Tab-separated table of C-alpha atoms in Angstrom:
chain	number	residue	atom	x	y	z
A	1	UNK	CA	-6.951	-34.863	44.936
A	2	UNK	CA	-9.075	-31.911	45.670
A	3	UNK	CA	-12.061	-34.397	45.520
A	4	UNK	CA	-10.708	-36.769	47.622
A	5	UNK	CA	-10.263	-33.729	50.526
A	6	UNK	CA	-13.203	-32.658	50.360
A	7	UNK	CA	-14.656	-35.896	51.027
A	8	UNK	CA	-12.485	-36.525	54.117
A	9	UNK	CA	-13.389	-33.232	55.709
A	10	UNK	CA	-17.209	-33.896	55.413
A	11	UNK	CA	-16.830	-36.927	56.643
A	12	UNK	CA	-14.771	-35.966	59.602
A	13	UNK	CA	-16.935	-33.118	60.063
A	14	UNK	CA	-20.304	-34.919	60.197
A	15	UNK	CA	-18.470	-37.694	62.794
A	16	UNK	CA	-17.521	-34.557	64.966
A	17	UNK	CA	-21.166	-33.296	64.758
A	18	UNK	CA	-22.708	-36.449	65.772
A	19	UNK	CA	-19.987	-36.932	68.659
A	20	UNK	CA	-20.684	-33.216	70.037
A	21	UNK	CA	-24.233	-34.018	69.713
A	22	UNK	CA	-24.263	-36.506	71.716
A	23	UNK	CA	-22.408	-35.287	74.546
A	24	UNK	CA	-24.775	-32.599	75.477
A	25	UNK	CA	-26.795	-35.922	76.642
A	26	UNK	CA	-23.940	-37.380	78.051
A	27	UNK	CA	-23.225	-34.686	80.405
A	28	UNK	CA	-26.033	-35.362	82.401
A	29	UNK	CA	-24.402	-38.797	82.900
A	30	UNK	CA	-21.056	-37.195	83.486
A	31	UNK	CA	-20.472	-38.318	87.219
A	32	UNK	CA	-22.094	-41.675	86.386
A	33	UNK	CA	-19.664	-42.412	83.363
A	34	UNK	CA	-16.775	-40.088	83.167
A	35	UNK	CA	-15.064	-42.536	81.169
A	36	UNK	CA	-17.086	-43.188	78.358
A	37	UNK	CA	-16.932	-38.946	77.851
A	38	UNK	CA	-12.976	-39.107	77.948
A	39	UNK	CA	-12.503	-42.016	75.094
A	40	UNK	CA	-15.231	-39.903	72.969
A	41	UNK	CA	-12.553	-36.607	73.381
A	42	UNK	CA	-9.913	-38.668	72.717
A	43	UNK	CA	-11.376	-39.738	69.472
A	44	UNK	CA	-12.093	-36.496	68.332
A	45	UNK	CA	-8.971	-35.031	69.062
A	46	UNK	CA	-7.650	-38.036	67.017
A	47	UNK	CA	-9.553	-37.716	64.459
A	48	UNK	CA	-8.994	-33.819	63.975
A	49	UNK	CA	-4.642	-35.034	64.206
A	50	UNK	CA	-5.048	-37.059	61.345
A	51	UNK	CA	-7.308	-34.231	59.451
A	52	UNK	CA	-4.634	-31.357	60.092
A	53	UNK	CA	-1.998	-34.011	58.834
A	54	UNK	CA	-4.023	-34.971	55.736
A	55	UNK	CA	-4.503	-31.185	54.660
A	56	UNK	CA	-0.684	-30.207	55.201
A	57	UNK	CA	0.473	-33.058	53.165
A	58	UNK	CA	-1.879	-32.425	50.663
A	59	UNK	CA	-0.365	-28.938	49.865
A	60	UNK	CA	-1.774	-25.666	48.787
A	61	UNK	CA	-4.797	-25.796	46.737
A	62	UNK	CA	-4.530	-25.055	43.428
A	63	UNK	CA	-6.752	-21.847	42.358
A	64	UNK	CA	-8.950	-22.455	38.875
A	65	UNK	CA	-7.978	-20.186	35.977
A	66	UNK	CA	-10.507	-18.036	35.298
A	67	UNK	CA	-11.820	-17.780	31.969
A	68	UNK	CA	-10.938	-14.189	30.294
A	69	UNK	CA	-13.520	-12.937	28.256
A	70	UNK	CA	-12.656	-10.302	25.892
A	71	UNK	CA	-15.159	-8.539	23.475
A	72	UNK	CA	-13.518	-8.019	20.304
A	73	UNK	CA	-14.406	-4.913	17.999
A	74	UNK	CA	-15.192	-5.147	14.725
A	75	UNK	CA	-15.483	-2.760	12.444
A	76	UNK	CA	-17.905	-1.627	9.322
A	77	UNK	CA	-16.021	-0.217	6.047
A	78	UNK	CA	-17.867	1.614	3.667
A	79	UNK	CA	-15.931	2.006	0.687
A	80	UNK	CA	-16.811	4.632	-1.846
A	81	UNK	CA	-16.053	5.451	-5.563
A	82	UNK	CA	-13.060	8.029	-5.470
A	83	UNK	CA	-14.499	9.671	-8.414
A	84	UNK	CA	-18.287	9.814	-7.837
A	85	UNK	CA	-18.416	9.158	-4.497
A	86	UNK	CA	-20.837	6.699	-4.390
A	87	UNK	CA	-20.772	3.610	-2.221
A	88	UNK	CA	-19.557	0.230	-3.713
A	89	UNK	CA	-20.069	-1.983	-1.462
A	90	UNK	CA	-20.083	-2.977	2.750
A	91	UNK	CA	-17.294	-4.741	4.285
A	92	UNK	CA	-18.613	-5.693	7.806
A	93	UNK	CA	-16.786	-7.851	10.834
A	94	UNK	CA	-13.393	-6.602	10.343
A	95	UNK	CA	-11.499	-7.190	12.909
A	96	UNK	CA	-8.833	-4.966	15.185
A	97	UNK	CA	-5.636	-7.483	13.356
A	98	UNK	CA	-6.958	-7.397	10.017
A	99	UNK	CA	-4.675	-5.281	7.275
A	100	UNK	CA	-5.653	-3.998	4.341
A	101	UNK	CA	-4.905	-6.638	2.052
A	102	UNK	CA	-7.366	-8.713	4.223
A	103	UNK	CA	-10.002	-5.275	3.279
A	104	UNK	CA	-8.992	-5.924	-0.036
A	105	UNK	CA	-9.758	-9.533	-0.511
A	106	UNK	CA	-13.388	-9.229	0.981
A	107	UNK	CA	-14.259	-5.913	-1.415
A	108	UNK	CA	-13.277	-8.786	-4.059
A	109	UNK	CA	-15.459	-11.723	-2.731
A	110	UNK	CA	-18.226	-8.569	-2.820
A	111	UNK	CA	-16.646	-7.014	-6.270
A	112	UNK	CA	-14.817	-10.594	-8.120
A	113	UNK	CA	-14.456	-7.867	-10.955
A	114	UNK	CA	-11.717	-6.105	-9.308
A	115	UNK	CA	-8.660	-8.371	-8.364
A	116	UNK	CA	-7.031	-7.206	-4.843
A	117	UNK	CA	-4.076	-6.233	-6.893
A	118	UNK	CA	-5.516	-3.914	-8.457
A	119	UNK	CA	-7.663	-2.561	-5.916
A	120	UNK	CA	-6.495	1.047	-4.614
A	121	UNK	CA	-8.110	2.338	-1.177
A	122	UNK	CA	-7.184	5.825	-0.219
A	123	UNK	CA	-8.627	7.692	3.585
A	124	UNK	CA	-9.335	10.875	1.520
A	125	UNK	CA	-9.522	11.551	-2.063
A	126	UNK	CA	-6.774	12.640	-3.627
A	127	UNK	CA	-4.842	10.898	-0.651
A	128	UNK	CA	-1.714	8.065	-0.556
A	129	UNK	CA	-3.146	4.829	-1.098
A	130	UNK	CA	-2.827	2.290	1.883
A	131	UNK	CA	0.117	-0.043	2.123
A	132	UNK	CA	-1.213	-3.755	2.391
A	133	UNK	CA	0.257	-4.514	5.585
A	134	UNK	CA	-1.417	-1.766	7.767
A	135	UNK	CA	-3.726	-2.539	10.353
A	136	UNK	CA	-7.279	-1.226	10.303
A	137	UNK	CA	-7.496	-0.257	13.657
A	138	UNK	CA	-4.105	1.842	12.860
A	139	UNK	CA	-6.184	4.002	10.359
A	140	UNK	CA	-9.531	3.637	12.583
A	141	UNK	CA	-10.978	6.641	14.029
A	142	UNK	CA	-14.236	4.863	14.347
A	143	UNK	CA	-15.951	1.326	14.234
A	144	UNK	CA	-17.091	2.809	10.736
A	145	UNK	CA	-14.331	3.558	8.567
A	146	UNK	CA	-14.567	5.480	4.543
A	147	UNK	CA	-12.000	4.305	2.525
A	148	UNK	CA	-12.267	5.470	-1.151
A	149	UNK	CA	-11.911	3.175	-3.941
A	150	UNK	CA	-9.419	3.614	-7.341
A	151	UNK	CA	-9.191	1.055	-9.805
A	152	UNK	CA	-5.238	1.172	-10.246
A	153	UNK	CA	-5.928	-1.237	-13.801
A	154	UNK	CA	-4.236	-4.524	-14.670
A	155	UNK	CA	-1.130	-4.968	-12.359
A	156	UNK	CA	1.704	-7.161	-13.149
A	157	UNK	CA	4.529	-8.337	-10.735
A	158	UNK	CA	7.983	-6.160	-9.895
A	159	UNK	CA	9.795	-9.724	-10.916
A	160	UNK	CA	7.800	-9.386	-13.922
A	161	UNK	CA	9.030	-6.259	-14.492
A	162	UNK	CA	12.845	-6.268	-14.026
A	163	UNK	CA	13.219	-9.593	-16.017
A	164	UNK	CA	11.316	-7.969	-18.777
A	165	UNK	CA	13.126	-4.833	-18.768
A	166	UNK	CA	16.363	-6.851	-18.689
A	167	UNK	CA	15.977	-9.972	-21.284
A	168	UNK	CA	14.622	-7.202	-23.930
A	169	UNK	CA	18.200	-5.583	-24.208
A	170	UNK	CA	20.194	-9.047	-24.414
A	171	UNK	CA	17.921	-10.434	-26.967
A	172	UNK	CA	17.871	-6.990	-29.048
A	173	UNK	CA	21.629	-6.292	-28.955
A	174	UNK	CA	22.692	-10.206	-29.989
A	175	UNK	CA	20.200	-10.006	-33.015
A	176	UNK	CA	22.468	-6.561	-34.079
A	177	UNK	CA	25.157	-8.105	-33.010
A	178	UNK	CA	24.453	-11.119	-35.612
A	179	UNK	CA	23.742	-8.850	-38.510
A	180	UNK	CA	20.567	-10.346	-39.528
A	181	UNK	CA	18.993	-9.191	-42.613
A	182	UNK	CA	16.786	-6.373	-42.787
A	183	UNK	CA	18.758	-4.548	-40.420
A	184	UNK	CA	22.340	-4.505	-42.237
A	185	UNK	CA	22.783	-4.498	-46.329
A	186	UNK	CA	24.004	-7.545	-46.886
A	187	UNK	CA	26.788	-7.187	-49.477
A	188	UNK	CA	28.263	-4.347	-47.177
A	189	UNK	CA	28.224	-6.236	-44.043
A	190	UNK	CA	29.880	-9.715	-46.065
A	191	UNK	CA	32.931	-7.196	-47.062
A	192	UNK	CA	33.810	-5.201	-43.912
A	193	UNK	CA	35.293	-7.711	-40.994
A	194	UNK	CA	33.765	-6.742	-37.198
A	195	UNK	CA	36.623	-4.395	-35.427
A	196	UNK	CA	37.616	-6.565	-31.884
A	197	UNK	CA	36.280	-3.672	-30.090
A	198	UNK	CA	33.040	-4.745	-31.543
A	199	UNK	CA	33.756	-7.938	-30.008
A	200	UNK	CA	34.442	-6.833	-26.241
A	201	UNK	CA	31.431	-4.305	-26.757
A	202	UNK	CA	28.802	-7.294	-27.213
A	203	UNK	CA	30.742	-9.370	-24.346
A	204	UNK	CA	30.374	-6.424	-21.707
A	205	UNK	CA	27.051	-5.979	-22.471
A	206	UNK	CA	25.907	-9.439	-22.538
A	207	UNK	CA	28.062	-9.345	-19.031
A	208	UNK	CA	25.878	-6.745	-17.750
A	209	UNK	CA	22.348	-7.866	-18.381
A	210	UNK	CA	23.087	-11.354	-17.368
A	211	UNK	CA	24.083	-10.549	-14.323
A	212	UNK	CA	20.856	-8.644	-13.807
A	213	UNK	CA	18.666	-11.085	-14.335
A	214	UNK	CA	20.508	-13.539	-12.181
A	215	UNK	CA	20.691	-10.406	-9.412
A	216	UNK	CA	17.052	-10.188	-9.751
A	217	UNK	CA	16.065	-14.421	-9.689
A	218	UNK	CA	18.851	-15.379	-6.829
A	219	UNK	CA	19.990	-11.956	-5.153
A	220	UNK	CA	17.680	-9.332	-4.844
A	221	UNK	CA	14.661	-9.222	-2.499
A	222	UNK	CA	12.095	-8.431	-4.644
A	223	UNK	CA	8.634	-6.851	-3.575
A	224	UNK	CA	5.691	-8.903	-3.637
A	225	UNK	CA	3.482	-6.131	-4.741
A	226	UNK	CA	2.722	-5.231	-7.969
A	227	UNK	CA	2.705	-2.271	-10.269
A	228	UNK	CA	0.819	-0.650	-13.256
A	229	UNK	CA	1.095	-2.179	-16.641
A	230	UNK	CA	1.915	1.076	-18.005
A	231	UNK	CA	5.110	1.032	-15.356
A	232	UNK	CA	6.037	-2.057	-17.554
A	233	UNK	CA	5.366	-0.297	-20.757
A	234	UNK	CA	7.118	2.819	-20.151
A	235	UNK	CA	10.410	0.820	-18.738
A	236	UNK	CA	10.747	-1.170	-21.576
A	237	UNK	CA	10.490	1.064	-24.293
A	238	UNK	CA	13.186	2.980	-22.612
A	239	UNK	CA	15.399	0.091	-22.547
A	240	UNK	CA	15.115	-1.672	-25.729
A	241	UNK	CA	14.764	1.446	-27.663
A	242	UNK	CA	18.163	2.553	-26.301
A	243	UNK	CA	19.457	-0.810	-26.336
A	244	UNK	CA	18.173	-0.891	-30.114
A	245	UNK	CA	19.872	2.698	-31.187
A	246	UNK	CA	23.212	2.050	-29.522
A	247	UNK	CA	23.193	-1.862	-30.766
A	248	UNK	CA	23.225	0.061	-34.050
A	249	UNK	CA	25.861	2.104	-33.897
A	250	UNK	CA	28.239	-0.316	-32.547
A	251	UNK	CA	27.819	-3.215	-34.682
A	252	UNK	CA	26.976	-1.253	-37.758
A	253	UNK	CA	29.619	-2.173	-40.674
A	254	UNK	CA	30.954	1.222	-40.746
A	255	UNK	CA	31.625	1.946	-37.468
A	256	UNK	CA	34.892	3.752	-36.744
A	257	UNK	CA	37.203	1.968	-33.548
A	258	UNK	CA	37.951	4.707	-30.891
A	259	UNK	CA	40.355	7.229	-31.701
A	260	UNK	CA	42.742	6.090	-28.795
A	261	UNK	CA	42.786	2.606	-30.174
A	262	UNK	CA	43.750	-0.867	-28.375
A	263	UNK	CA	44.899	1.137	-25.447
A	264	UNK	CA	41.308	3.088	-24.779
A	265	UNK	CA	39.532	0.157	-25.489
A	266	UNK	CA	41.967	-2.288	-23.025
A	267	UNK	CA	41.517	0.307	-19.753
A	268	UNK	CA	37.879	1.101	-20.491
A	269	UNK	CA	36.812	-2.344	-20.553
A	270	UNK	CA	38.820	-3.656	-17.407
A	271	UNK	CA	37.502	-0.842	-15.652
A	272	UNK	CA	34.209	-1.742	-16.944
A	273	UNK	CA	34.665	-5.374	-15.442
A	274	UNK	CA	35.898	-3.723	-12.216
A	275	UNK	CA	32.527	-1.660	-11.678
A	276	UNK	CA	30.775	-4.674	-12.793
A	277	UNK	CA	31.997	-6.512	-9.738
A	278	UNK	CA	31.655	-4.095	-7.363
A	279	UNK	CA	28.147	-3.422	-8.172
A	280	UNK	CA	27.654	-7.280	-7.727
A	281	UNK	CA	29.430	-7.452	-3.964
A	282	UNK	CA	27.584	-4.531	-3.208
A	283	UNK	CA	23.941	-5.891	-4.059
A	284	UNK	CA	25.220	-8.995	-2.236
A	285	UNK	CA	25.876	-7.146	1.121
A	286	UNK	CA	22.549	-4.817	0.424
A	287	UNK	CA	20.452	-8.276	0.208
A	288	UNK	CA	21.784	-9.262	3.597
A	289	UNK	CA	18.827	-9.892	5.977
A	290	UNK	CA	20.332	-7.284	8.570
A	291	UNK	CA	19.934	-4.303	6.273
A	292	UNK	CA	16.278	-5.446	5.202
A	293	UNK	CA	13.566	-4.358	6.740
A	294	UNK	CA	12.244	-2.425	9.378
A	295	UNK	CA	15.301	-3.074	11.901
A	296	UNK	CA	17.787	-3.011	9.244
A	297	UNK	CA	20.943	-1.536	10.254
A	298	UNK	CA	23.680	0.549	7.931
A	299	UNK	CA	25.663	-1.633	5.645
A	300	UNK	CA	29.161	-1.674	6.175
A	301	UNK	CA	32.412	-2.586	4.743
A	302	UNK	CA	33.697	-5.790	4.950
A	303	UNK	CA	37.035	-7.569	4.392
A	304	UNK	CA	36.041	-7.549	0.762
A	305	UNK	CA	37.890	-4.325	-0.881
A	306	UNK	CA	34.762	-3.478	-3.275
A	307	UNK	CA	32.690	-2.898	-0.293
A	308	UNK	CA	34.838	-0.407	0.702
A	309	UNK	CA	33.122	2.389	-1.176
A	310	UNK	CA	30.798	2.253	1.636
A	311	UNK	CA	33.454	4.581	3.465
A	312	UNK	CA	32.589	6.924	0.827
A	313	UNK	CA	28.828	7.004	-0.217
A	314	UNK	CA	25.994	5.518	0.748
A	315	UNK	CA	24.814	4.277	-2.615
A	316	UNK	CA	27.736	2.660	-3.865
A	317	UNK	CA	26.015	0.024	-6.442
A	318	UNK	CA	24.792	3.094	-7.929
A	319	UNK	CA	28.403	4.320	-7.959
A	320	UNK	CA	29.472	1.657	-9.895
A	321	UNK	CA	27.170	1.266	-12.019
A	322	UNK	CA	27.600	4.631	-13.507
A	323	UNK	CA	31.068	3.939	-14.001
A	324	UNK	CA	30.093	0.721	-15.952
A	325	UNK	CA	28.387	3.204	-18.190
A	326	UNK	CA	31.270	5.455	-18.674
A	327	UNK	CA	33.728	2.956	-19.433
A	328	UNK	CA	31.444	1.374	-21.760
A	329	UNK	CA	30.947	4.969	-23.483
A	330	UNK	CA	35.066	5.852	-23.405
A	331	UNK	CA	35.315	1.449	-24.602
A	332	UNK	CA	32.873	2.031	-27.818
A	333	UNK	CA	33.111	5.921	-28.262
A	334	UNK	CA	29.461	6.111	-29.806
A	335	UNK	CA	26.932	8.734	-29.277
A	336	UNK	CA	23.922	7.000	-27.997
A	337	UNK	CA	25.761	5.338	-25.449
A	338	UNK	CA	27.047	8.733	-24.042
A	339	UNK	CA	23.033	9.853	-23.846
A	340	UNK	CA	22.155	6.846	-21.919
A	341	UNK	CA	25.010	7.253	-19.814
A	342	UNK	CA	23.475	10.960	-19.380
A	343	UNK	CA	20.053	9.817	-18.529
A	344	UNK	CA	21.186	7.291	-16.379
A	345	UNK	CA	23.150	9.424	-14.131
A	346	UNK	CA	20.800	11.920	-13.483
A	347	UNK	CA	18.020	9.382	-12.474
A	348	UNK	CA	20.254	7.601	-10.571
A	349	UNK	CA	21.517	10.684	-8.490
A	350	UNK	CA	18.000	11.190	-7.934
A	351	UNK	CA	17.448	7.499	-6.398
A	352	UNK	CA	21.090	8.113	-4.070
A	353	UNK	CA	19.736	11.724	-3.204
A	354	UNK	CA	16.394	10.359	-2.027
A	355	UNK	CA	18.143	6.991	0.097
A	356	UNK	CA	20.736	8.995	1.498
A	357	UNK	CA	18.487	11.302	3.293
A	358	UNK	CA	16.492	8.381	4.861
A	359	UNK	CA	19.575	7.293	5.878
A	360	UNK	CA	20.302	10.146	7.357
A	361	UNK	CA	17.439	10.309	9.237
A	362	UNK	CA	17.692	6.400	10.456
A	363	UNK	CA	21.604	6.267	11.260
A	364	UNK	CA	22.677	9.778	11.513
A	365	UNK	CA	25.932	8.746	13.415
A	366	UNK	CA	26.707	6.534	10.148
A	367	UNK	CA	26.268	9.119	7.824
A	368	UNK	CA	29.443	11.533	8.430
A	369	UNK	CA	30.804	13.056	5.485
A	370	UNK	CA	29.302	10.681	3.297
A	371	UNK	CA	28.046	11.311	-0.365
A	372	UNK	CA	25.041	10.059	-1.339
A	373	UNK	CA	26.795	8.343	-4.588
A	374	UNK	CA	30.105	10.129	-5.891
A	375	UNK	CA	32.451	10.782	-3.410
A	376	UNK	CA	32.617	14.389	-1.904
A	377	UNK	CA	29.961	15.475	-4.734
A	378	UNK	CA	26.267	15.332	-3.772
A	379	UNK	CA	26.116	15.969	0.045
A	380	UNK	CA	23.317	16.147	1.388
A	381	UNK	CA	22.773	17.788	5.124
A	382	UNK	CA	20.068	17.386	7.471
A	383	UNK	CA	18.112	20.220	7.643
């Protein structure tokens, strides 16, 4: 269209010219021929109607986009040996939207020794290591950028992890449980019968670590990073080697039944199933993609009676799953399972201490008169 304007109006324009031009020769002749001079105006003006027309119906002229050129930074990392200092290697033409984990993968295309899981990169010795998803211009001062290298050693999944520390106990307490040889004498464990408590107490525990693992495959949102091996390690000795002392005690051939009998073990163990539920509607609410992430908001009770505990605490699932503990200790009355308990609780009052004061901090207005995970015990004030 534009094309086909421009055209016209050269056209018309050069006609025009020509005309005017030669009417400063026809002037002379102006008395001779006054006629011929008035069809030539009345051409032009015709011709400069139809022009004016064409333009107007033609519309505004569209402007051309102009082509934005933008220089884009890149930077230079040098990345040194935390220990010794000395440079590893030179990642060049990082760009501004490039994260760490994108750092990480070239220092192993330069390094293939060192796998990007394993790969630690601090600012400063001594420092926090840098979270995968940061930006490098976020920790830029400078088109060149230090980072310091720490090899953090073989690295295995948090899946990994959680369904190791969980399958070890149900596997360990069902081969107690069984009274295979080598762990029971034979002729002793043929002669005394397997008390119902004994029963219950395998049933509740089997309960518990099942519905772990299937928290942990179906429920949970797990992280996609990855820890130490020795993380691993550590976690599962703790586990199975409690699992394997109070396994034991309970299933051992003399084992003594609580001293309350039938009516201990019958209120321990629904109470036991009671906690066990709550602690599953509560990790149901908890995995809810509005109280994930950076915009999560505060979880909140629902029309489901379990999740009413949020009215309480803030760390309800770990709320119930001390109680699990306690009514599996009253249920079985055995030592090691009171020690556990023990442990248990004080690490897990650490973990509600530590959430509930970034939740005070992120929903302060939430947060009145709350415990962080036994009601009206363990408040915690912003100071």
């Amino acid at each position: 269209m534009c094309l086909l304007l421009t055209r016209q109006l050269l056209l018309v324009v050069r006609r025009m010219f020509k005309r005017h031009r030669s009417l400063a020769s026809e002037r002379r002749r102006e008395l001779i021929s006054p006629r011929a001079t008035r069809s030539i105006l009345k051409d032009d003006m015709r011709n400069f109607h139809f022009l004016s027309q064409f333009i107007l119906s033609a519309g505004p002229l569209k402007s051309t986009s102009a082509v934005k050129h933008t220089k884009t930074t890149h930077f230079e990392i040098e990345i040194l040996d935390a220990q010794t200092k000395k440079q590893i290697c030179i990642v060049d033409k990082v760009t501004q939207k490039s994260t760490i984990h994108d750092v990480k993968q070239k220092f192993h295309k330069a390094c293939p020794q060192w796998y990007p899981s394993r790969v630690g990169l601090q600012l400063e010795r001594g420092g926090p290591f840098l979270k995968d998803n940061l930006t490098v211009q976020s920790v830029a001062a400078s088109s060149i950028v230090t980072l310091y290298f720490t090899d953090l050693g073989q690295q295995v999944s948090w899946t990994t992890v959680f369904l190791a520390e969980y399958t070890g106990p149900l596997l360990i307490y069902l081969l107690f449980y069984l009274r295979i040889p080598y762990i029971y004498d034979m002729k002793e464990s043929s002669r005394r019968l397997c008390h119902p408590v004994v029963h219950l107490a395998c049933f509740c525990h089997c309960i518990h670590y099942i519905r772990y693992l299937l928290e942990t495959l179906f429920v949970h949102k797990v992280s996609s990073g990855h820890t130490s091996l020795k993380i691993l390690l550590k976690s599962c000795a703790f586990y199975w080697g409690f699992t394997s002392w109070i396994a034991y005690y309970i299933n051992h051939p003399r084992y003594t039944p609580p001293s309350f009998g039938y009516r201990q073990v019958a209120v321990s163990a629904i109470n036991f199933l009671i906690c066990e539920a709550g602690n599953h509607f509560i990790n149901v609410v908890l995995a809810h993609p509005s109280h994930t992430g950076n915009n999560a908001c505060f979880p909140s009770p629902n029309y489901n009676p379990f999740t009413w505990m949020f009215f309480l605490v803030s760390c309800p699932n770990y709320t119930y799953e001390i109680g699990s503990w306690i009514s599996f200790t009253i249920m079985t009355q055995t030592l090691p399972v009171g020690i556990f308990t023990l442990l248990m609780s004080i690490q897990m009052s650490l973990w509600a201490q530590k959430k509930h004061k970034i939740y005070l901090k992120k929903f302060n207005s939430y947060m009145h008169r709350k415990s962080a995970m036994i009601p009206f015990i363990l408040q915690t004030t912003m100071t």
